[in-house]
Coordinates of C-alpha atoms in Angstrom, one line a residue:
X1 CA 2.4 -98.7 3.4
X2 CA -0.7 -97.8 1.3
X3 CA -3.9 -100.1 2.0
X4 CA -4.1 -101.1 -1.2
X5 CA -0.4 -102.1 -1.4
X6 CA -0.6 -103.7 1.8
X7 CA -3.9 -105.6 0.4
X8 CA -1.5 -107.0 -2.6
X9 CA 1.4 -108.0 -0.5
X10 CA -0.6 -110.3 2.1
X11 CA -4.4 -111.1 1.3
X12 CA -4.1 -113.6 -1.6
X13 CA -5.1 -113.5 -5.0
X14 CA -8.0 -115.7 -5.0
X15 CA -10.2 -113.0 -3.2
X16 CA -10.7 -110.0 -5.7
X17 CA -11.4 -106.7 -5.1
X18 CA -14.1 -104.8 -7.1
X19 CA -13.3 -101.5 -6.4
X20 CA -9.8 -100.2 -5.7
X21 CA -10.6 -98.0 -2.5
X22 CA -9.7 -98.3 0.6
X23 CA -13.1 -97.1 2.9
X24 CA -12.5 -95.9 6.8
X25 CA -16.1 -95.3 7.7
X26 CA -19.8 -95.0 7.0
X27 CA -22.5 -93.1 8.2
X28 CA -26.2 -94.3 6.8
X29 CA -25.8 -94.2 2.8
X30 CA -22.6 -92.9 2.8
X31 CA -19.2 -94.2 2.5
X32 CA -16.2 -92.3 3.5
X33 CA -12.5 -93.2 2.1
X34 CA -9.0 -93.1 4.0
X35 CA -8.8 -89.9 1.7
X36 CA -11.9 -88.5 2.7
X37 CA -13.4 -88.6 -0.3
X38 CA -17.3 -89.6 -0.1
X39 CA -19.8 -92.1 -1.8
X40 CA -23.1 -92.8 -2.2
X41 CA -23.6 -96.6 -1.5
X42 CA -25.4 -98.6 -3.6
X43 CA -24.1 -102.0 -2.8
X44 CA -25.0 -101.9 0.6
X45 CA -22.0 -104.7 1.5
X46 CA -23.7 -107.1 -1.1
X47 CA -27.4 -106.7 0.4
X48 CA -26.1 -106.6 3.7
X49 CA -26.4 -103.1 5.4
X50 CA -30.0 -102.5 5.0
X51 CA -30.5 -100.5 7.9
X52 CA -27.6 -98.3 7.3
X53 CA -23.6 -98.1 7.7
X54 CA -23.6 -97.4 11.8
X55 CA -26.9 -97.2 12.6
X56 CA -27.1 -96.4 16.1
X57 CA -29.6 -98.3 17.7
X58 CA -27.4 -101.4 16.4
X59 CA -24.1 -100.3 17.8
X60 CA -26.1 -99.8 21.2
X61 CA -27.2 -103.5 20.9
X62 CA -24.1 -104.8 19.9
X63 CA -22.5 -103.0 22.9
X64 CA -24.9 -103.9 25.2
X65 CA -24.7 -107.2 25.0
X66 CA -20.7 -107.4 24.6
X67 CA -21.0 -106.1 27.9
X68 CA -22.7 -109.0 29.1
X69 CA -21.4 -112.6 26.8
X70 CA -19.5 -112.2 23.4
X71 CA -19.4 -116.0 23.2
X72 CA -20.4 -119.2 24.4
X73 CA -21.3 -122.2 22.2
X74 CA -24.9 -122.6 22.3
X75 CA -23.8 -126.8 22.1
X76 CA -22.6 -126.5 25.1
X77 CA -25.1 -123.9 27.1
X78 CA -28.0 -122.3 26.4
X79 CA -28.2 -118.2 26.5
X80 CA -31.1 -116.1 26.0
X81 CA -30.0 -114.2 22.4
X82 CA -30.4 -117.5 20.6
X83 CA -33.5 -118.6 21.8
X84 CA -35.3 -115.3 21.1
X85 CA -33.7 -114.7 18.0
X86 CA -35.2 -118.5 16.7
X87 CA -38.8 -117.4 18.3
X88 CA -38.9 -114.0 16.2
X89 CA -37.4 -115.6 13.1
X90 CA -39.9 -118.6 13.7
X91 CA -43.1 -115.4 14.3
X92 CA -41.9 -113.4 10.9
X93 CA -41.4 -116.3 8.4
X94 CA -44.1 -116.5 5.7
X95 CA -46.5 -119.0 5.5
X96 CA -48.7 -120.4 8.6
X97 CA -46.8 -123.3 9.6
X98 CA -45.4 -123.4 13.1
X99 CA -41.8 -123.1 11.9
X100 CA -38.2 -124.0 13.9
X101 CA -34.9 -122.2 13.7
X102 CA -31.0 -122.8 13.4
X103 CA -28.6 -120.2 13.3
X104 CA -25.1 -120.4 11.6
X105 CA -22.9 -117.8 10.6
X106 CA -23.0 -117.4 6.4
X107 CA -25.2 -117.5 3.6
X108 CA -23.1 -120.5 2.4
X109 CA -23.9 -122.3 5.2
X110 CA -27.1 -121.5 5.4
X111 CA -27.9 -123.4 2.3
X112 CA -25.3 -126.4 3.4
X113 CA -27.5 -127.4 6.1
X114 CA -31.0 -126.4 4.5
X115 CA -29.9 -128.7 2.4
X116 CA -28.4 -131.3 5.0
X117 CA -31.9 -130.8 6.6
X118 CA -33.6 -131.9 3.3
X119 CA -32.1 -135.2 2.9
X120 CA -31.4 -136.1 6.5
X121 CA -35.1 -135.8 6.8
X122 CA -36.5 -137.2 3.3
X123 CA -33.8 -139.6 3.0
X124 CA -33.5 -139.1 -0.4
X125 CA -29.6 -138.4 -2.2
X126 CA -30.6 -135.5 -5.2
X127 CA -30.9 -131.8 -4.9
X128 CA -31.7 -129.7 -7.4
X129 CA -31.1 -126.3 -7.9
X130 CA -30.8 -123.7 -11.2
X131 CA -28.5 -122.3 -13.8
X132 CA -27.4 -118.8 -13.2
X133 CA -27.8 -119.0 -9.6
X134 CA -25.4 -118.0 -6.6
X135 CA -25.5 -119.9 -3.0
X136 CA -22.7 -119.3 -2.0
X137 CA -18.2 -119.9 -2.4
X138 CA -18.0 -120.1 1.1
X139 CA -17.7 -123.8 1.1
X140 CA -16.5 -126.6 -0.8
X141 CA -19.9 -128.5 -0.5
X142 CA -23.7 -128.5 -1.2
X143 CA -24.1 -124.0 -1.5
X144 CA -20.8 -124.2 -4.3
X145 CA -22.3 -127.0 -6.3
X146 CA -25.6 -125.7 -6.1
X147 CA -24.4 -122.6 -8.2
X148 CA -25.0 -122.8 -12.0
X149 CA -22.7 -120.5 -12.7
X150 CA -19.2 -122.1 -13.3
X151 CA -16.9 -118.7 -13.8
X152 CA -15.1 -117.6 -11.1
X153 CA -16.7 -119.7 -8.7
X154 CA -15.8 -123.3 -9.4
X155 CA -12.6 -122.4 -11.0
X156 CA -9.9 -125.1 -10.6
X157 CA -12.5 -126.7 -8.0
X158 CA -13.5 -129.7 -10.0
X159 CA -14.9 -132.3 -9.3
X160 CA -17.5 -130.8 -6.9
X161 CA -19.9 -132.6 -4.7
X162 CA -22.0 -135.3 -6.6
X163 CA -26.1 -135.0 -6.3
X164 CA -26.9 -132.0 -7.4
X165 CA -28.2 -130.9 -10.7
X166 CA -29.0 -128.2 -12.7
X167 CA -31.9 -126.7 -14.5
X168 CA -32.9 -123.8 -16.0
X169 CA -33.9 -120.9 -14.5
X170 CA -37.3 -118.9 -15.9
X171 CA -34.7 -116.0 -17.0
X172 CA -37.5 -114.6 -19.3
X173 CA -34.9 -112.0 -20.8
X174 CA -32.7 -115.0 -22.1
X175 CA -35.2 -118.1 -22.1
X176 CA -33.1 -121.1 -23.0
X177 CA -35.7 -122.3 -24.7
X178 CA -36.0 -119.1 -27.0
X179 CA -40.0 -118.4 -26.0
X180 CA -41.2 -115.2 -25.4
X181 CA -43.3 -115.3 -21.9
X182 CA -46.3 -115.6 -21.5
X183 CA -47.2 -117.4 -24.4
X184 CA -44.3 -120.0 -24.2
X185 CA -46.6 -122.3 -21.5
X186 CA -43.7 -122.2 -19.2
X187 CA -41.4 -124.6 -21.5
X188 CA -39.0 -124.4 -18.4
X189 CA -41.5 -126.0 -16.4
X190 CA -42.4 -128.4 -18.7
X191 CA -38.7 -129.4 -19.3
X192 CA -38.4 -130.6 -15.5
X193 CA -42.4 -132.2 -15.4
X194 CA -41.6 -134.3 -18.6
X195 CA -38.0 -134.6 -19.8
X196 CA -35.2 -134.0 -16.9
X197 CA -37.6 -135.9 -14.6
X198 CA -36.9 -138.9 -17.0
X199 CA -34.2 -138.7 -18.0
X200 CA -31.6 -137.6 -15.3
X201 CA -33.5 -138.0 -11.6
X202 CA -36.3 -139.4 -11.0
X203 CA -39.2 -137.2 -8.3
X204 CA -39.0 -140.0 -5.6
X205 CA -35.0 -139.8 -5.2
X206 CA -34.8 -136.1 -4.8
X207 CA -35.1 -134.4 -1.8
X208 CA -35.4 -130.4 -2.6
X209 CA -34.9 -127.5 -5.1
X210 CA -33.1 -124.7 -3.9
X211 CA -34.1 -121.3 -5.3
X212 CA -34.0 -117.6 -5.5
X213 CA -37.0 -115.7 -6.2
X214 CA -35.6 -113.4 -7.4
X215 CA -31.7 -114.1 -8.2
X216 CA -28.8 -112.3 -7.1
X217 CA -25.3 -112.4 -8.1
X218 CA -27.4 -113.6 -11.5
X219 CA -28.8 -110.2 -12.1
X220 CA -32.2 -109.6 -10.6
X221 CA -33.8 -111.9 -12.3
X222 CA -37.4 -112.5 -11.2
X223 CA -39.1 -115.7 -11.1
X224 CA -42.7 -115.5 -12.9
X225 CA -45.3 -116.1 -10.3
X226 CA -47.0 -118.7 -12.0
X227 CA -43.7 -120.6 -12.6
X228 CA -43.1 -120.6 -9.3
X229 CA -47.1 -121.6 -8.1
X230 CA -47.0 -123.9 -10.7
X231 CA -43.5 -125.7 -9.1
X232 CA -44.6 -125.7 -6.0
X233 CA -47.8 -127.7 -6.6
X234 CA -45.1 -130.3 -8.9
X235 CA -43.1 -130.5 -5.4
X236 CA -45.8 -130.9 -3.3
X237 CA -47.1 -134.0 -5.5
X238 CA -44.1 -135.4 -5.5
X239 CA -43.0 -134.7 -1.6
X240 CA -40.0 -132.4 -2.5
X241 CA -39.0 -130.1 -0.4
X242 CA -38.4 -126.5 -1.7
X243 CA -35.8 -124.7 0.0
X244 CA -36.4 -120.6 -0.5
X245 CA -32.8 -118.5 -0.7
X246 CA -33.4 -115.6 0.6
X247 CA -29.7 -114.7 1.4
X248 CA -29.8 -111.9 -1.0
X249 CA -33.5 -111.3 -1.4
X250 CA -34.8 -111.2 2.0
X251 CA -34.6 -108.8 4.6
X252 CA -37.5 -105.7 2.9
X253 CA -35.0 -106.0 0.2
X254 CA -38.0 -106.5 -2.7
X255 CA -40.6 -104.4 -0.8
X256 CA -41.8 -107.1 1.4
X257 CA -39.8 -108.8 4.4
X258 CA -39.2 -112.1 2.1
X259 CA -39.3 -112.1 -1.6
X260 CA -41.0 -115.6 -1.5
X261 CA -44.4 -113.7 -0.5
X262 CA -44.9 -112.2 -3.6
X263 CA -45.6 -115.3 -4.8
X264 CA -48.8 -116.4 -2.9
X265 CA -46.4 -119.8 -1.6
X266 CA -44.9 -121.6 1.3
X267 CA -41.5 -122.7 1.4
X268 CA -40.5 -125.6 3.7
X269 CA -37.5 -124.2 4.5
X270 CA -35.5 -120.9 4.0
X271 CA -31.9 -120.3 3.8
X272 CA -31.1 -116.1 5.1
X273 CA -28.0 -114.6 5.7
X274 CA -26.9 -111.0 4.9
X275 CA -29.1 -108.6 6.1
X276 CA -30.0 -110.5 9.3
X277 CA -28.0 -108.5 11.5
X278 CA -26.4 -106.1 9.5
X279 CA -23.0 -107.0 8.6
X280 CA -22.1 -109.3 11.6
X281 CA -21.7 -112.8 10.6
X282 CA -25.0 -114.4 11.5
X283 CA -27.2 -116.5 8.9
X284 CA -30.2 -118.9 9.7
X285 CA -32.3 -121.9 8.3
X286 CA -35.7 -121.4 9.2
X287 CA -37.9 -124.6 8.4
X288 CA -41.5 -126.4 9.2
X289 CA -41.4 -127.6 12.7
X290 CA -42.6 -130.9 11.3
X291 CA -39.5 -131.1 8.9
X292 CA -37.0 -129.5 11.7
X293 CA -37.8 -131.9 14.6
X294 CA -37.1 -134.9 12.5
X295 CA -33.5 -133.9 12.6
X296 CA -31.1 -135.8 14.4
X297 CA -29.8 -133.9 17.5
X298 CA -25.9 -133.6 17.5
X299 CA -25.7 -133.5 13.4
X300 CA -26.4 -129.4 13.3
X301 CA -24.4 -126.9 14.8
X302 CA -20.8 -125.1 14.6
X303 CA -18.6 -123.3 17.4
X304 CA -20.1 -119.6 17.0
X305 CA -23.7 -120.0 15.0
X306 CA -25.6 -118.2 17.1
X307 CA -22.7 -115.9 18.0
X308 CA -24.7 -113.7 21.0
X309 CA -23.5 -110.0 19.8
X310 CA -25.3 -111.0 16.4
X311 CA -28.4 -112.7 18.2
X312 CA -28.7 -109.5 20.0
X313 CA -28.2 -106.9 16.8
X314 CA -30.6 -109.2 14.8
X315 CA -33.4 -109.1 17.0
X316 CA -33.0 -105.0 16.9
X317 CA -32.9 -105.9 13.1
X318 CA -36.4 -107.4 13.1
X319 CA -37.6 -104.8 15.6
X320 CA -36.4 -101.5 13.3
X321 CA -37.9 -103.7 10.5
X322 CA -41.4 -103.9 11.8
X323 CA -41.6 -100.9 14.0
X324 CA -40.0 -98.7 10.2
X325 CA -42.0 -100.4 7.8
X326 CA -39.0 -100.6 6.2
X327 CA -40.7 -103.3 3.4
X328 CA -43.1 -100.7 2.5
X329 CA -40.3 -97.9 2.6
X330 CA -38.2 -100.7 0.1
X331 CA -41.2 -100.5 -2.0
X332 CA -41.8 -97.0 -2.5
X333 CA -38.3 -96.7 -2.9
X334 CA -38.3 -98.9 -5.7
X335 CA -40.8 -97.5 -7.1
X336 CA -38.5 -94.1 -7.6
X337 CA -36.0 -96.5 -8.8
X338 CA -38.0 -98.4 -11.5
X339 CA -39.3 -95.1 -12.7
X340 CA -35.8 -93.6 -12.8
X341 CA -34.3 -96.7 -14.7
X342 CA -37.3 -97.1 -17.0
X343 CA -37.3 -93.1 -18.2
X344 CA -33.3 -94.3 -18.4
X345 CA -34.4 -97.6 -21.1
X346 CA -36.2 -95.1 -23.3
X347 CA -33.3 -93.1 -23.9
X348 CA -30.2 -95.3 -24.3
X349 CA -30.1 -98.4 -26.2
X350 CA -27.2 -99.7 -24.0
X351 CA -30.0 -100.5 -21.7
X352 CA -31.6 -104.0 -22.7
X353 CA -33.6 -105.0 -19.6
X354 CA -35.0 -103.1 -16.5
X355 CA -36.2 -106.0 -13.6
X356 CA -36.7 -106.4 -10.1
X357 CA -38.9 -105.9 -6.9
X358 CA -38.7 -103.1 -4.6
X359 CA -35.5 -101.7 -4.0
X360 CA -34.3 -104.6 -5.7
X361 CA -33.7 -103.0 -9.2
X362 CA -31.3 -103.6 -12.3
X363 CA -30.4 -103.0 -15.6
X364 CA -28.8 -106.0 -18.3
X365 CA -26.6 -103.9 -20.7
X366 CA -26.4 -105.2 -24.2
X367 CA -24.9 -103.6 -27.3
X368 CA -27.6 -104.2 -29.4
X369 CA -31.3 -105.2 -28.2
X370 CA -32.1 -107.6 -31.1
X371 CA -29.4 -109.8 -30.6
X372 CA -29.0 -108.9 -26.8
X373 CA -25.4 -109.2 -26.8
X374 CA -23.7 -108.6 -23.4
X375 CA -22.4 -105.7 -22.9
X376 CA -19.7 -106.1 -20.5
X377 CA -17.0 -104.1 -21.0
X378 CA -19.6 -101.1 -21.1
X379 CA -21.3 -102.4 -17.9
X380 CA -17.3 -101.9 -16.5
X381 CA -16.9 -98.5 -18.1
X382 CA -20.3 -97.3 -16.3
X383 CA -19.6 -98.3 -12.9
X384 CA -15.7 -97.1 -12.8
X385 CA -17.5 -93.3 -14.2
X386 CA -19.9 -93.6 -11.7
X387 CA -17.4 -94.3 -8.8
X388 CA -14.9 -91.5 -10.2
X389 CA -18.5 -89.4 -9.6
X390 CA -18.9 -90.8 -5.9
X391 CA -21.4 -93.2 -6.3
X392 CA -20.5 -97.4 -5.9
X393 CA -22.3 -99.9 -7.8
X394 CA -22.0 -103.7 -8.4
X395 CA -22.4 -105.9 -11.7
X396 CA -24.3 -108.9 -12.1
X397 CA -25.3 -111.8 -14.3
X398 CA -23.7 -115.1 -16.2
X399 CA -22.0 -112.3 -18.8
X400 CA -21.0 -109.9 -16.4
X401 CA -23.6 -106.9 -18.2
X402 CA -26.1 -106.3 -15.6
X403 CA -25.5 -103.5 -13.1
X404 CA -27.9 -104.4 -9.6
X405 CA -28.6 -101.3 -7.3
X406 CA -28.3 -102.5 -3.9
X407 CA -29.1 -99.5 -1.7
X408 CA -29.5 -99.6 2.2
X409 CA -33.3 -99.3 2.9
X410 CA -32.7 -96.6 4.5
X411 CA -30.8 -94.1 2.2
X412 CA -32.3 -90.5 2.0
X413 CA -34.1 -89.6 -0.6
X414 CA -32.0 -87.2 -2.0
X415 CA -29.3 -88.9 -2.0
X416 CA -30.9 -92.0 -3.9
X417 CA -32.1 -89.5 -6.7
X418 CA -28.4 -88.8 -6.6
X419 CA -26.8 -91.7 -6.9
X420 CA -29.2 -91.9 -10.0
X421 CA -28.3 -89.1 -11.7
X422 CA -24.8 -89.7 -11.3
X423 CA -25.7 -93.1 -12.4
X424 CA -27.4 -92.2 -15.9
X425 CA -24.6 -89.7 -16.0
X426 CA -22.1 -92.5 -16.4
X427 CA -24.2 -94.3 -18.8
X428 CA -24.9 -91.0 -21.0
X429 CA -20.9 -90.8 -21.1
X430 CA -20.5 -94.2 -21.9
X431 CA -22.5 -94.5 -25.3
X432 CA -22.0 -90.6 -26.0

């Protein structure tokens, strides 16, 4: 039976698939199909593949260690991949707090017990998090609720966990507030100092925010620096925890190993997943040593966080990453890419907004820049060109309009001016 037959007979509807090929096997940037037909990758798995599809000095870890322990719940004993994993985590986490470590095994829970963290230890009942964000469908709990955005991910889920609200996110592009920044004094800001803070939870009964710095599945958007300065010192005065996602962001992704330090802060705790080893299922919850030993022992944990084949290919992870430079290799990368797309704004009026850090880039498609209607179906027609042409891309954003660029860190140069040109091929087709 063909794949994708197979695929509609026994994997149920409810998870989707974006682009109807069936991949056998990867080699860096490149994707190969059960056809043989070949793609440049610019998904990356979601963010995930950073350092490549099959890099070798993973597989050698990973094989390495199976060699040795594939499993034993670290609840139960202690093994060596955990514990150095947390200490490297704990060494590369911004900011100069001593910081402590769990591991899971998703981005969705990653932010369940971040947050599970924040009110266990500030005993208070609210989080809140922001409109157009993604933390994850993973679970029916705390990451789900947390996402302000209701379509497809809360479908047919209501009602979802009480105690977290909503606000909105400094989406400069489409302010809510219609100002034009900088001159609009960050109204968004302002809405949560002086009107929500009143009027739906109070400071003293909340115990975090959870945000992207730059957000993911919501298009790229990127926080303003002051905004985000400018919250912290709010939280701060009002002993609120601010938990950093940097599931999607983190990782080199935005030209620095978090996207939180291009914003000259310190986040209590931060919530990664994704890139942390690769593609196997690891995540972790890296957090103040003063907020993560006033957890309660036995409350934290799960059968395989920790799993020690990931441990292992993680810590290779944040050796390649520092030994590489692959941050400053994400940043000159994006810097091709910005120029690329920005050359591509001046000539097609499909293309609305150009955003992002490092390699980290998108573009918000509209169908006319005054208005700034969405344009969606275009945004569709682009990427199914530019897969017909080997390249694979992934749309974004609360209308569904923005296409992200999501290459591994690694990708060959000529293969990421490539992927662009096939890229701005698609989009000359589209509005020719």
């Amino acid at each position: 039976m063909d794949p994708l037959e197979a695929r509609s007979k026994y994997v149920m509807k409810g998870v989707a698939l974006y682009h109807p090929v069936t991949i056998e096997r990867g080699a860096n940037a490149k994707l190969y199909d059960v056809n043989g037909k070949e793609y440049i990758d610019f998904t990356s798995g979601i963010g995930v593949a950073n350092l490549g599809h099959a890099n070798p000095e993973l597989i050698k870890a990973a094989e390495e260690q199976l060699k040795k322990l594939w499993h034993m719940c670290f609840m139960v004993v202690n093994y060596k991949p955990y514990v150095e994993l947390a200490e490297r985590l704990a060494k590369i986490a911004p900011g100069s707090s001593e910081k402590m470590v769990l591991l899971q095994n998703s981005g969705s829970e990653a932010i369940e017990n971040a947050i599970k963290v924040a009110k266990q230890v500030t005993g208070r009942p609210y989080v809140v998090a922001y409109e157009n964000s993604f933390h994850g469908r993973g679970t029916y709990g705390y990451a789900l609720a947390s996402t302000g955005k209701y379509k497809p991910y809360k479908t047919g889920f209501d009602p979802l966990i009480p105690g977290v609200e909503l606000i909105p996110y400094p989406y400069c592009y489409r302010c809510p507030f219609k100002q034009e920044y900088p001159s609009c004094g960050l109204a968004c800001l302002d809405y949560v100092k002086n009107w929500f803070s009143h009027t739906r939870v109070p400071p003293e009964r909340v115990a975090a925010f959870v945000m992207e710095m730059v957000q993911g599945e919501g298009g790229f958007v990127v926080a303003p620096r002051d905004y985000v300065k400018e919250l912290k010192t709010f939280l701060e005065a009002n002993s609120i925890l601010l938990i950093d996602d940097e599931v999607q962001a983190g990782w080199g992704r935005t030209g620095k190993m978090w996207a939180v330090e291009h914003f000259g802060i310190e986040p209590d705790i931060i919530a990664t997943a994704k890139a942390i080893a690769n593609g196997l299922p690891l995540s972790a919850v890296i957090g103040k040593r003063e907020i993560m030993e006033n957890t309660s022992p036995g409350s934290f944990g799960g059968t395989y966080g920790g799993n020690p084949v990931a441990c292992s290919v993680a810590i290779k992870v944040v050796e390649i990453m520092q030994r590489d430079r692959i941050p400053e290799r994400a940043a000159k990368l994006g810097d091709i890419m910005r120029k690329r797309l920005e050359e591509m704004f001046e000539k097609y009026e499909l293309i609305g907004d150009v955003r992002g850090l490092g390699a980290m880039q998108a573009i918000e498609l509209v169908r006319d820049r005054r208005s700034k209607e969405p344009a969606a179906d275009e945004t569709m027609r682009v990427i199914n060109k530019a897969r017909e042409k080997g390249l694979l891309l992934l749309r974004a954003g609360v209308y569904l309009n923005v296409i992200r660029l999501h290459p591994p860190l690694t990708i060959e140069e000529d293969n990421l001016m490539r992927g662009l040109d096939i890229l701005e091929e698609s989009i000359r087709e589209v509005v020719s």
